GROMACS .gro file of C-alpha atoms in nm:
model
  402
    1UNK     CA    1  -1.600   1.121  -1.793
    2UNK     CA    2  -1.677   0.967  -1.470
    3UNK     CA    3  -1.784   0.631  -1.409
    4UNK     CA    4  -2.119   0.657  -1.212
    5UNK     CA    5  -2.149   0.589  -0.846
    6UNK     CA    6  -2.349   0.332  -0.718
    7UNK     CA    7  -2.693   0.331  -0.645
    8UNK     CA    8  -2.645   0.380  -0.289
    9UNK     CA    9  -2.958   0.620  -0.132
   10UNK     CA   10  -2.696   0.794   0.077
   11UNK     CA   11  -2.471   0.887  -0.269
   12UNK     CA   12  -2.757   0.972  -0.453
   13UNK     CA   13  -2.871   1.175  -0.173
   14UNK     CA   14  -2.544   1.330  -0.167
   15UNK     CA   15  -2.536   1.381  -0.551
   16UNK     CA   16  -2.875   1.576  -0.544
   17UNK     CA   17  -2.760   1.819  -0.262
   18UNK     CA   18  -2.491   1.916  -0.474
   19UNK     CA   19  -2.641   1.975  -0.773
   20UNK     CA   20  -2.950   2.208  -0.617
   21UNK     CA   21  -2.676   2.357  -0.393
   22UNK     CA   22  -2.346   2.324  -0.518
   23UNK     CA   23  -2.252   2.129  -0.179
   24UNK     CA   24  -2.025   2.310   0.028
   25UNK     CA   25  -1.635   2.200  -0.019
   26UNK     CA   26  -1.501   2.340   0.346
   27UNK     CA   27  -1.815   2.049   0.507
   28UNK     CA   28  -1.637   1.784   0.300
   29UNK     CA   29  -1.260   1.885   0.358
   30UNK     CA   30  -1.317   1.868   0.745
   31UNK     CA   31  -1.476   1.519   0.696
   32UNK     CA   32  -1.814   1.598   0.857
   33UNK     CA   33  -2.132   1.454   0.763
   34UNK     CA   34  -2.309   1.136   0.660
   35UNK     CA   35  -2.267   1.274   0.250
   36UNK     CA   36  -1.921   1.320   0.277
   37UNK     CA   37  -1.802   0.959   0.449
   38UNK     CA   38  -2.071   0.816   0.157
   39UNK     CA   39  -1.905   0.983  -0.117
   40UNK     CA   40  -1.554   0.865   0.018
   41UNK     CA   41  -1.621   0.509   0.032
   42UNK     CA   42  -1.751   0.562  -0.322
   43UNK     CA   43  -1.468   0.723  -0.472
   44UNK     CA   44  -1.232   0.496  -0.277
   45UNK     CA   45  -1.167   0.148  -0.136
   46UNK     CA   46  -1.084   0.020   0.233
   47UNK     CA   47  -0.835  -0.188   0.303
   48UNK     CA   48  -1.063  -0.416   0.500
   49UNK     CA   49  -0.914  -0.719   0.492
   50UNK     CA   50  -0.594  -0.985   0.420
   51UNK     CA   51  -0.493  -0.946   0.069
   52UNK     CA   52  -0.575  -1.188  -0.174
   53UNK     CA   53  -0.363  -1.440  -0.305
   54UNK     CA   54  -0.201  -1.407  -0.668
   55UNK     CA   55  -0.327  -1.633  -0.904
   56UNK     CA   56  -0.101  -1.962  -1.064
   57UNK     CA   57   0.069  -1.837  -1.319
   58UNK     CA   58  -0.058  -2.071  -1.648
   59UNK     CA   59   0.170  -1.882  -1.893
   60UNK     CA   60   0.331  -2.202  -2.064
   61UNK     CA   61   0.011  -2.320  -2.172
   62UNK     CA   62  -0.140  -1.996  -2.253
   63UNK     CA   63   0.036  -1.817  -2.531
   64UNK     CA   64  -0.255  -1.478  -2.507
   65UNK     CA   65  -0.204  -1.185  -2.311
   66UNK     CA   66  -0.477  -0.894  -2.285
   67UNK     CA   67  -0.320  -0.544  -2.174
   68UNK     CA   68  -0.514  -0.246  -2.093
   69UNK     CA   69  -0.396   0.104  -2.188
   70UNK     CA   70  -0.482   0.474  -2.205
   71UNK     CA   71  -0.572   0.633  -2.557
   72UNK     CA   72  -0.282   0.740  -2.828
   73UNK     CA   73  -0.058   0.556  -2.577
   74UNK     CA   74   0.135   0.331  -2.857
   75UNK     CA   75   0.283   0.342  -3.196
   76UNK     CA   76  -0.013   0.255  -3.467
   77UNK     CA   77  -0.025   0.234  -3.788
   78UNK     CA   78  -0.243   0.394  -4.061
   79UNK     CA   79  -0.431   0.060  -4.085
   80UNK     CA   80  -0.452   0.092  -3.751
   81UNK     CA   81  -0.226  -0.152  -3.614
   82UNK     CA   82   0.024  -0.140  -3.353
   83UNK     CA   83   0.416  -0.223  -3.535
   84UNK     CA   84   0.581  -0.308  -3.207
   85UNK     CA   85   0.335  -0.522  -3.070
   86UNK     CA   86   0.273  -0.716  -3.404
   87UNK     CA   87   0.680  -0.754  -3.385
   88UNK     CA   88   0.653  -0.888  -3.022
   89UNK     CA   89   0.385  -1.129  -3.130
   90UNK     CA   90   0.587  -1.276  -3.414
   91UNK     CA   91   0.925  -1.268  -3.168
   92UNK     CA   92   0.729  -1.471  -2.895
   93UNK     CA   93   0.418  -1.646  -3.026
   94UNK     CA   94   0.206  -1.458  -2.784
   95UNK     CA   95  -0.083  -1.290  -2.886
   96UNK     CA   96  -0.183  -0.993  -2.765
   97UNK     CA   97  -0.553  -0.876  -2.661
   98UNK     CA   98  -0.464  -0.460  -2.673
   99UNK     CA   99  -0.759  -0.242  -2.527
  100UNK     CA  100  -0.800   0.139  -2.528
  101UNK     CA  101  -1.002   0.101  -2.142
  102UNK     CA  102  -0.879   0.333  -1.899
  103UNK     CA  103  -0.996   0.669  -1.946
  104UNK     CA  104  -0.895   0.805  -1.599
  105UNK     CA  105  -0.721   0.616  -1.282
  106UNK     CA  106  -1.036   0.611  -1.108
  107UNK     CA  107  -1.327   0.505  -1.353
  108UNK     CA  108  -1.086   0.224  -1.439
  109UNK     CA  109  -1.022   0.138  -1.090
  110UNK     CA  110  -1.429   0.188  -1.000
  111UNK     CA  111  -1.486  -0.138  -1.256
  112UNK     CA  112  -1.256  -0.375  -1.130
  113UNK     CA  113  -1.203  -0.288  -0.726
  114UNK     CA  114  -1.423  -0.555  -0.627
  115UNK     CA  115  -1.266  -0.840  -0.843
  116UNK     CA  116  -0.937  -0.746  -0.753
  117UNK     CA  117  -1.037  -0.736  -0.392
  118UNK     CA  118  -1.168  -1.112  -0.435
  119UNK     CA  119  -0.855  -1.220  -0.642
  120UNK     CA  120  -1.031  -1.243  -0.951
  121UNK     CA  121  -0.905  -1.197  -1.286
  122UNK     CA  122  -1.040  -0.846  -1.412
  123UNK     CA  123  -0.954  -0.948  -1.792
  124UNK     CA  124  -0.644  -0.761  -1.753
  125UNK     CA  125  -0.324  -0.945  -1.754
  126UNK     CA  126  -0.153  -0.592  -1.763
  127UNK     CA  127  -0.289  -0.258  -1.709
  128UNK     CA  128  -0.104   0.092  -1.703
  129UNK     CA  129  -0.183   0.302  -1.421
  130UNK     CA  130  -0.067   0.647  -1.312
  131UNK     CA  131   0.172   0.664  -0.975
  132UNK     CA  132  -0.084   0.762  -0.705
  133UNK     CA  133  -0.339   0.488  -0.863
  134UNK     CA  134  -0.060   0.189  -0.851
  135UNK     CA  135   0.073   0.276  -0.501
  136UNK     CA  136  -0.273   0.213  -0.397
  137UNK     CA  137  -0.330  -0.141  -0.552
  138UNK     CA  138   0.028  -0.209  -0.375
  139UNK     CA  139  -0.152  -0.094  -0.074
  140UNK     CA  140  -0.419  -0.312  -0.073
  141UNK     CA  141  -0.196  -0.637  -0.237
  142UNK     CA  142  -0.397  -0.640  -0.575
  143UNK     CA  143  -0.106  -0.684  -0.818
  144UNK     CA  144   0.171  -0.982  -0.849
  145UNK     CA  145   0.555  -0.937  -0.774
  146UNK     CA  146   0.764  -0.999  -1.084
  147UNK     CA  147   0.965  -1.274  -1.177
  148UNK     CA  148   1.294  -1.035  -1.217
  149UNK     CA  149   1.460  -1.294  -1.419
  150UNK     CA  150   1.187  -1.257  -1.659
  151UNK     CA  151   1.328  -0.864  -1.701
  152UNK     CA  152   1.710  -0.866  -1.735
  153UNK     CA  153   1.622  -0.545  -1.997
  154UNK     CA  154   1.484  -0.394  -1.644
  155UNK     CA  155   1.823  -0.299  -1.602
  156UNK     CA  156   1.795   0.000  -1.864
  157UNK     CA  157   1.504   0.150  -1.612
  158UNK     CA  158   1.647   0.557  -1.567
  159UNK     CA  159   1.800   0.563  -1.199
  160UNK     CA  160   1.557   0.832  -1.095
  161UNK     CA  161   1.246   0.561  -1.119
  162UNK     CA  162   1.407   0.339  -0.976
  163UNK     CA  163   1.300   0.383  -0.632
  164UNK     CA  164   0.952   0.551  -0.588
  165UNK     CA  165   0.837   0.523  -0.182
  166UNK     CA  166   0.517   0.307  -0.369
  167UNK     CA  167   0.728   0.056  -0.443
  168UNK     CA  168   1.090   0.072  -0.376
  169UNK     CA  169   1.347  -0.145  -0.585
  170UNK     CA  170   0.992  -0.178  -0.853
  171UNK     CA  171   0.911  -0.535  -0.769
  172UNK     CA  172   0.586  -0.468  -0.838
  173UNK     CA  173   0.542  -0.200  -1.108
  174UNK     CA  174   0.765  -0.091  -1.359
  175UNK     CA  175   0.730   0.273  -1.621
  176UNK     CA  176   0.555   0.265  -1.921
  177UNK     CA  177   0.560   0.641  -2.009
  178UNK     CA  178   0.582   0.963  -1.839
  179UNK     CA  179   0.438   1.307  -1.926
  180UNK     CA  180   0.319   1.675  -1.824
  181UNK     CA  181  -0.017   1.817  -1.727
  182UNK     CA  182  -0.028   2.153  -1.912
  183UNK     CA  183  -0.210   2.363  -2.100
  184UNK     CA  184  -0.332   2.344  -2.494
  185UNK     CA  185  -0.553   2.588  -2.683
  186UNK     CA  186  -0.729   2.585  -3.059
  187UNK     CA  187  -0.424   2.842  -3.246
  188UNK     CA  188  -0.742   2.933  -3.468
  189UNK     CA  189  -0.973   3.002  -3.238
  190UNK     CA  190  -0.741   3.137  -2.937
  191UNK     CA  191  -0.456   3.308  -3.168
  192UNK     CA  192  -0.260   3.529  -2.877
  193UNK     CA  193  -0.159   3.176  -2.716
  194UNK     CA  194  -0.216   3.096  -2.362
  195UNK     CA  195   0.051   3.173  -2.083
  196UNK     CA  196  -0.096   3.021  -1.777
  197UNK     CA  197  -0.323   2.821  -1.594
  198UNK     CA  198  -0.536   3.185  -1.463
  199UNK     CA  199  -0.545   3.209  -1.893
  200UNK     CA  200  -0.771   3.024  -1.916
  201UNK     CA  201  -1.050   3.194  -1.697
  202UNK     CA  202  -1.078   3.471  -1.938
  203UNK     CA  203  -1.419   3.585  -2.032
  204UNK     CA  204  -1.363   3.506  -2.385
  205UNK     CA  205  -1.326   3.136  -2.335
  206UNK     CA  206  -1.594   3.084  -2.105
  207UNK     CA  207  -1.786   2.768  -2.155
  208UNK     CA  208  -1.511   2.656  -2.402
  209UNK     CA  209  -1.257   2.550  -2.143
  210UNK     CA  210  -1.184   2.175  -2.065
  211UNK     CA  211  -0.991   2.007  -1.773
  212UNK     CA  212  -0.910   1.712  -1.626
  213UNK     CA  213  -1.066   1.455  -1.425
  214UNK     CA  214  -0.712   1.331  -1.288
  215UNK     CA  215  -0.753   1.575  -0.941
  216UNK     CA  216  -0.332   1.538  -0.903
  217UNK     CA  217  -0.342   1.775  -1.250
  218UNK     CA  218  -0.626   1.997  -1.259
  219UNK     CA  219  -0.602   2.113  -0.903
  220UNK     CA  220  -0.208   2.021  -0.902
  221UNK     CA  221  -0.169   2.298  -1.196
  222UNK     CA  222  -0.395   2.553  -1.019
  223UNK     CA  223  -0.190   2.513  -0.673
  224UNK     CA  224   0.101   2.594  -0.888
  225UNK     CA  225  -0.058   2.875  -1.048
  226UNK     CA  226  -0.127   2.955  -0.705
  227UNK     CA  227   0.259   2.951  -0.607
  228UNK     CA  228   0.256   2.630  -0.468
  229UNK     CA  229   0.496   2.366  -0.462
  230UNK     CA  230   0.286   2.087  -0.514
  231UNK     CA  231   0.606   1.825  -0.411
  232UNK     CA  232   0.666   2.020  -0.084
  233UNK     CA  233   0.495   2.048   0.203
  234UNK     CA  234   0.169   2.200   0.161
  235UNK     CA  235  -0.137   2.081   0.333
  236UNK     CA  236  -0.545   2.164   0.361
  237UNK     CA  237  -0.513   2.578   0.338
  238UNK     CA  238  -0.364   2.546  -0.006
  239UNK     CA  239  -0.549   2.222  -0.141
  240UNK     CA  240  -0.849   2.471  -0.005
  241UNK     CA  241  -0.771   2.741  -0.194
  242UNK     CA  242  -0.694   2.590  -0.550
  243UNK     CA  243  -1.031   2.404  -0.435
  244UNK     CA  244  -1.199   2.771  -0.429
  245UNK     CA  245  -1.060   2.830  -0.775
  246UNK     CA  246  -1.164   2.501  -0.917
  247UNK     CA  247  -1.507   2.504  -0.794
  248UNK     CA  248  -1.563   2.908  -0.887
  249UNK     CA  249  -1.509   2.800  -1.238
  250UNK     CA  250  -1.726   2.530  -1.270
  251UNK     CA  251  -2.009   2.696  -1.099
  252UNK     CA  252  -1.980   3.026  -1.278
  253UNK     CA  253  -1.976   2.789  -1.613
  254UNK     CA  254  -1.597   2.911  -1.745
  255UNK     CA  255  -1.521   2.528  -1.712
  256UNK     CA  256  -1.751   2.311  -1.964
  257UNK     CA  257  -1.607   1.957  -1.919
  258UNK     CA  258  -1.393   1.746  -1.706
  259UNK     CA  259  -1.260   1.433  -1.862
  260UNK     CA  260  -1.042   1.174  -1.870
  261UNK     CA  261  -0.836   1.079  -2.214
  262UNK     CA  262  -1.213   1.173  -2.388
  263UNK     CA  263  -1.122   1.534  -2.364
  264UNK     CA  264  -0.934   1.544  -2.704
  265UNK     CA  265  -1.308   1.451  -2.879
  266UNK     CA  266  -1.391   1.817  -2.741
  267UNK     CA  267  -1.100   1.998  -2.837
  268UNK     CA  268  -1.157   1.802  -3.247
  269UNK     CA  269  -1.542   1.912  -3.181
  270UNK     CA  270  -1.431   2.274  -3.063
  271UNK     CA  271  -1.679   2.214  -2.805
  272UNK     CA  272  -1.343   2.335  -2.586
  273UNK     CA  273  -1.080   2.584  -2.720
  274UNK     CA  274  -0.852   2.536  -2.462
  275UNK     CA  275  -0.780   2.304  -2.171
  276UNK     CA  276  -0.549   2.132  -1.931
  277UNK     CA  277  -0.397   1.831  -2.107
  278UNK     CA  278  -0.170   1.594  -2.112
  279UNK     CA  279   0.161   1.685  -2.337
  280UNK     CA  280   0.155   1.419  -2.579
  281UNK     CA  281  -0.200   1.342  -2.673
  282UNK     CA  282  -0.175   1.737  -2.840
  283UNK     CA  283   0.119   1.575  -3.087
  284UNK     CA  284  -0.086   1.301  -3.133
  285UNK     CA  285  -0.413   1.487  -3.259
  286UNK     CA  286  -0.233   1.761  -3.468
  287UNK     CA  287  -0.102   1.431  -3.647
  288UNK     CA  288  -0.444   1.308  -3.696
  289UNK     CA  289  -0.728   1.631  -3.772
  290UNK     CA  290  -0.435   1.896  -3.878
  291UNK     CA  291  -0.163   2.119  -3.684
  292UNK     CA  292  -0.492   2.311  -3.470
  293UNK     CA  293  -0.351   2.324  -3.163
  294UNK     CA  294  -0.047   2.408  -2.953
  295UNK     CA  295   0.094   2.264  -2.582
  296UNK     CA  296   0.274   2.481  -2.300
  297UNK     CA  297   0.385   2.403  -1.999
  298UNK     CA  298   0.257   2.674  -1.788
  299UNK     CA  299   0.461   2.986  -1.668
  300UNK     CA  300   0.403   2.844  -1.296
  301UNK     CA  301   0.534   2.505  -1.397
  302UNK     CA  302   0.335   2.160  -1.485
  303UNK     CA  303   0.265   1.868  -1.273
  304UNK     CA  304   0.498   1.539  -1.365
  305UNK     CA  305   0.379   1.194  -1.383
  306UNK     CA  306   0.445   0.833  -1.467
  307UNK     CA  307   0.195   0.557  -1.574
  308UNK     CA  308   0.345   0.178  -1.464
  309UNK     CA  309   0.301  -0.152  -1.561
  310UNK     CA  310   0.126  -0.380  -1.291
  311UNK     CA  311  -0.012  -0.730  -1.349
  312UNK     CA  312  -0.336  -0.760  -1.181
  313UNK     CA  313  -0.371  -1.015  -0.897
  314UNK     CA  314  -0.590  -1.266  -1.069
  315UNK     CA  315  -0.392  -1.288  -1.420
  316UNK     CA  316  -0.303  -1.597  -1.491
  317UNK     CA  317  -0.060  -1.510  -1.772
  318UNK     CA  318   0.234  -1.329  -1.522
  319UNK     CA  319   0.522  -1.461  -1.731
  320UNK     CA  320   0.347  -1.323  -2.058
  321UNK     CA  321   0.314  -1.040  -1.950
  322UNK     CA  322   0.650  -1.038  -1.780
  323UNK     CA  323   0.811  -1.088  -2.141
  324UNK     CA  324   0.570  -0.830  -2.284
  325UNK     CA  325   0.729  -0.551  -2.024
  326UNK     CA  326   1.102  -0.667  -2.077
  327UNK     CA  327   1.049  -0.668  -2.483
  328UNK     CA  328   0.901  -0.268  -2.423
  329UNK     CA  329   1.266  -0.181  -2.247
  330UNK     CA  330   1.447  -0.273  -2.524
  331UNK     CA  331   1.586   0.076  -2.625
  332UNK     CA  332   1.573   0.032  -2.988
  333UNK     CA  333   1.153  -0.027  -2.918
  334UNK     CA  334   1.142   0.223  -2.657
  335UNK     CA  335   1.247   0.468  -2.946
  336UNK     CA  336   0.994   0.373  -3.134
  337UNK     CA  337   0.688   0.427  -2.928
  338UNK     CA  338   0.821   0.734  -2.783
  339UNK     CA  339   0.849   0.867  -3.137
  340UNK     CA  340   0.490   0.822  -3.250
  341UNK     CA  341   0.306   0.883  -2.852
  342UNK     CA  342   0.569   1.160  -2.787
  343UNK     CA  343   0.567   1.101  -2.416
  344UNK     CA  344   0.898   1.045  -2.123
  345UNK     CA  345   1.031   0.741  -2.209
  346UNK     CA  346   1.193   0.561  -1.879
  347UNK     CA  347   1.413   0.363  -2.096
  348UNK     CA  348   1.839   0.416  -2.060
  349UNK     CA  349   1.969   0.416  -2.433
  350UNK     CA  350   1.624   0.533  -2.602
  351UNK     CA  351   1.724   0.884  -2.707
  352UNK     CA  352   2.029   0.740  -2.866
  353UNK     CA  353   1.812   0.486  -3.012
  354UNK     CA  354   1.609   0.792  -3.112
  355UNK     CA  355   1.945   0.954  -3.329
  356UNK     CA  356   1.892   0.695  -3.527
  357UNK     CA  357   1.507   0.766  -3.590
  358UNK     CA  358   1.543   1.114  -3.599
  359UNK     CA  359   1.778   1.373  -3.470
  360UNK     CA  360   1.510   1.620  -3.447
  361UNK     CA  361   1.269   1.342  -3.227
  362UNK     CA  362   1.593   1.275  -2.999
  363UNK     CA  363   1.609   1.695  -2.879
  364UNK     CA  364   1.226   1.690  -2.845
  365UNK     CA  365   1.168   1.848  -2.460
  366UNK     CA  366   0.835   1.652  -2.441
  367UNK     CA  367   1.041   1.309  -2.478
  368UNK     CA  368   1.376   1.351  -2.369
  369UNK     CA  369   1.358   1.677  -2.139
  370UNK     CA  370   1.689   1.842  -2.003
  371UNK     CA  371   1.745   1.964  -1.675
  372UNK     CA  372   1.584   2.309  -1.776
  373UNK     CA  373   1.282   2.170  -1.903
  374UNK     CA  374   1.217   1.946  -1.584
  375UNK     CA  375   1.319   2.189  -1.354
  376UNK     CA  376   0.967   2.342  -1.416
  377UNK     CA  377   0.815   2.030  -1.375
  378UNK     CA  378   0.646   1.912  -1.052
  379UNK     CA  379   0.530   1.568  -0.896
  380UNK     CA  380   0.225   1.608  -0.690
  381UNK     CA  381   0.335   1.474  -0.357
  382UNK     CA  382   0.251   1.124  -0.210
  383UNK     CA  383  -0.094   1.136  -0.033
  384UNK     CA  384  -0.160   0.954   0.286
  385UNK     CA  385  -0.492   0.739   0.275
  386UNK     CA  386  -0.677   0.984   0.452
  387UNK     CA  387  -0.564   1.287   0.227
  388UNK     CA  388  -0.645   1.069  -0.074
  389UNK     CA  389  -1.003   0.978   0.055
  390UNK     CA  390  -1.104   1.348   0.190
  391UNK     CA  391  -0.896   1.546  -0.084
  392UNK     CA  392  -1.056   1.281  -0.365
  393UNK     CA  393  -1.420   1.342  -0.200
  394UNK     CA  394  -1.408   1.696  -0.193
  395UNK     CA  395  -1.281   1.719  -0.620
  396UNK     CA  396  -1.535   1.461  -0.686
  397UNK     CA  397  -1.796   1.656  -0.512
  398UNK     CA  398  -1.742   1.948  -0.779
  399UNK     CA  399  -1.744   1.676  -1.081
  400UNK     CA  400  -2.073   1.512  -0.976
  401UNK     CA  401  -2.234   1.898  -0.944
  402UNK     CA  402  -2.121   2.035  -1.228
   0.00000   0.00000   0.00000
C-alpha cells in the first residue's frame, strides 16, 4: 500500500502520535513542528545538490531493455504474454525485461530516490510515471533527454500533450496512457449504483469502501465533490476541507483501505464493495473474475491524468529504450494496447487504427473520449515544491494512522 518510512526515531515518533491520536491535520498544513518537517523529508526528496550526470549510453552492445510498469497496463495474452512486446522483440532483437513494480508514484519513487540521486542505474531502463511524479524527477535532473531522431513516430503525440509546463516540447518524457479517477462498486453487492463521490460514505458500505493512495485522486475527487475546480485556483481552505472529509472517513472506519494498483485484489476479495479507481483497471478485472463491477465518472466530475515514459538517469540502454517508445506510437500498436488496457491513448491515428479492431472499441468514452466526456474531466493543478511537500505530509499523515 505504502512503502514504509525509514527507521528514523523522529518518523517513528511521528507515526506513533498519529496512531494513539489521530495527529492533527491543521499542525501539519501550517508546517509547524519537528513531526511534520520529519514526515516531509520522508515522503519527499530535496533538491540538495547539482544533478547527476546521465549515464553512456551502451545500447549497441546491449540488445536488453528492462521497463517498469503499473498493473493491467499492456495487452497480454491468456498464456500470459504480452503480443506487442513479443512483436517488438522479434522487429528489433531487443529483449525486453517487463516488470509489474510500481504500485503508486511514491512507493516506487521511495525505492529508487537515492540511486537516482547518485546517478545510479535503478534497474530501470524505462519506467512509467504519473505527471506530478515525472515533473519532479525533471526537477531534480534524474532522467535523460531523448535522442529525438530516435522518435520520428513522436510526431503522432495528440497536440494537447504536447506541451505540459513539466516539460515543454517533451524532451524528456513522452505519454504512455491516460485515464480517470472515478468511482466503481460490486453491481451484486451495491445494486442501486453509485452517483458520487459523498456515495460512498453511506452507512451501508462502511468498512467496505476502498480509495486511493495517489493524494491528486482521492482528495482531487472529494474537492470536486466539494465543488471545486481542482485545475483552478484553489489553495489551503479547500485542500483543508476535502482534508476534513478524507480524514473523517478513515477515522470513523467508512474507509477500509488505501492502495495503490493492489486495490483491485480487494474489490475480487469483496473485502471493498466500492471504491475510487482508476477507469480501466474495472474493464480489465470484469474480463478476468466475471462482469461484477461497474465504473462512473462521478456527477461532480473525475480527476484526469497521464502516466509518461522517462528513462532513468543511470540506464545505460537510452537508445533501446528510445526505439521501445517510438515502436509504442505506432498507431496500428497504439490500437492494440488501448483495446485490451482500455485507457487514453496519446497516439494521433489510434482510434482509426481502432475501426479496424473494432468499431464498438473506437466509440468507447474511456479510450477515445469526446469533448462531452472530457469536459467533466479535471487535471489536478501543478503543485509548487512546497505545496507538494506540506499537502503530501498532511495525506500521508492520515495513511500512516489509519
Amino acid at each position: 500500500m505504502t512503502r514504509p518510512l525509514p527507521r528514523d526515531p523522529m518518523i517513528q515518533q511521528l507515526i506513533a502520535q498519529a496512531r494513539r491520536s489521530q495527529l492533527s491535520r491543521r499542525t501539519l498544513m501550517s508546517g509547524a513542528g519537528l513531526g511534520a518537517a520529519a514526515l516531509t523529508l520522508a515522503a519527499c526528496a530535496t533538491d540538495d545538490g547539482a544533478a547527476p550526470t546521465p549515464a553512456e549510453d551502451n545500447s549497441a552492445n546491449d540488445k536488453t531493455l528492462n521497463w517498469d510498469n503499473w498493473a493491467a497496463y499492456i495487452d497480454e495474452d491468456d498464456d500470459g504474454n504480452y503480443p506487442t512486446l513479443v512483436a517488438f522483440e522479434e522487429e528489433t532483437g531487443i529483449k525486453v525485461n517487463y516488470s509489474v513494480a510500481v504500485d503508486d508514484n511514491n512507493s516506487y519513487y521511495g525505492k529508487v530516490k537515492d540511486q537516482l540521486a547518485l546517478g545510479q542505474d535503478i534497474g530501470a531502463d524505462l519506467a512509467c510515471l504519473t505527471d506530478w511524479m515525472v515533473g519532479r524527477l525533471i526537477r531534480f535532473g534524474y532522467v535523460q533527454e531523448f535522442d529525438q531522431a530516435n522518435l520520428p513516430n513522436a510526431k503522432n503525440l495528440t497536440p494537447s500533450l504536447q506541451n505540459p509546463d513539466f516539460d515543454p516540447g517533451r524532451t524528456l518524457s513522452l505519454p504512455w496512457q491516460g485515464g480517470f479517477a472515478g468511482i466503481c462498486w460490486n453491481k451484486e453487492k451495491v445494486p442501486g449504483g453509485l452517483e458520487s463521490v459523498s456515495d460512498l460514505w453511506k452507512s451501508e458500505l462502511k468498512g467496505r469502501v476502498g480509495v486511493l493512495s495517489e493524494m491528486r485522486d482521492t482528495i482531487g475527487l472529494i474537492m470536486l465533490d466539494n465543488g471545486v475546480d481542482i485545475s483552478g485556483d484553489w489553495s489551503d481552505d479547500e485542500f483543508n476541507a476535502a482534508m476534513e472529509i478524507f480524514e473523517k472517513q478513515v477515522n470513523d472506519g467508512q474507509i477500509r483501505n488505501i492502495k495503490g494498483n493492489s486495490y483491485l485484489e480487494d474489490l475480487k476479495n469483496e473485502d471493498t464493495l466500492a471504491a475510487i479507481c482508476w477507469s480501466g483497471d474495472i474493464t480489465v478485472i470484469n474480463a478476468e473474475a466475471g462482469d461484477k463491477w461497474e465504473f462512473a465518472i462521478p456527477s461532480a466530475g473525475a480527476t484526469l491524468w497521464n502516466d509518461n515514459f522517462v528513462v532513468p538517469i543511470g540506464s545505460q540502454r537510452k537508445a533501446n529504450a528510445e526505439a521501445l517508445m517510438n515502436y509504442y506510437y505506432e498507431p496500428e500498436v497504439a490500437a492494440e494496447v488501448a483495446a485490451w488496457v482500455n485507457y487514453i491513448t496519446p497516439v494521433v491515428g489510434a482510434q482509426e487504427a481502432a475501426m479496424a479492431i473494432d468499431p464498438e472499441l473506437a466509440e468507447n468514452q474511456m479510450i477515445f473520449p469526446n469533448e462531452d466526456t472530457l469536459s467533466n474531466a479535471f487535471i489536478f493543478r501543478t503543485l509548487s515544491g512546497a505545496e507538494e511537500s506540506t499537502y503530501g505530509s498532511a495525506f500521508q499523515a492520515v495513511v500512516l494512522g489509519s
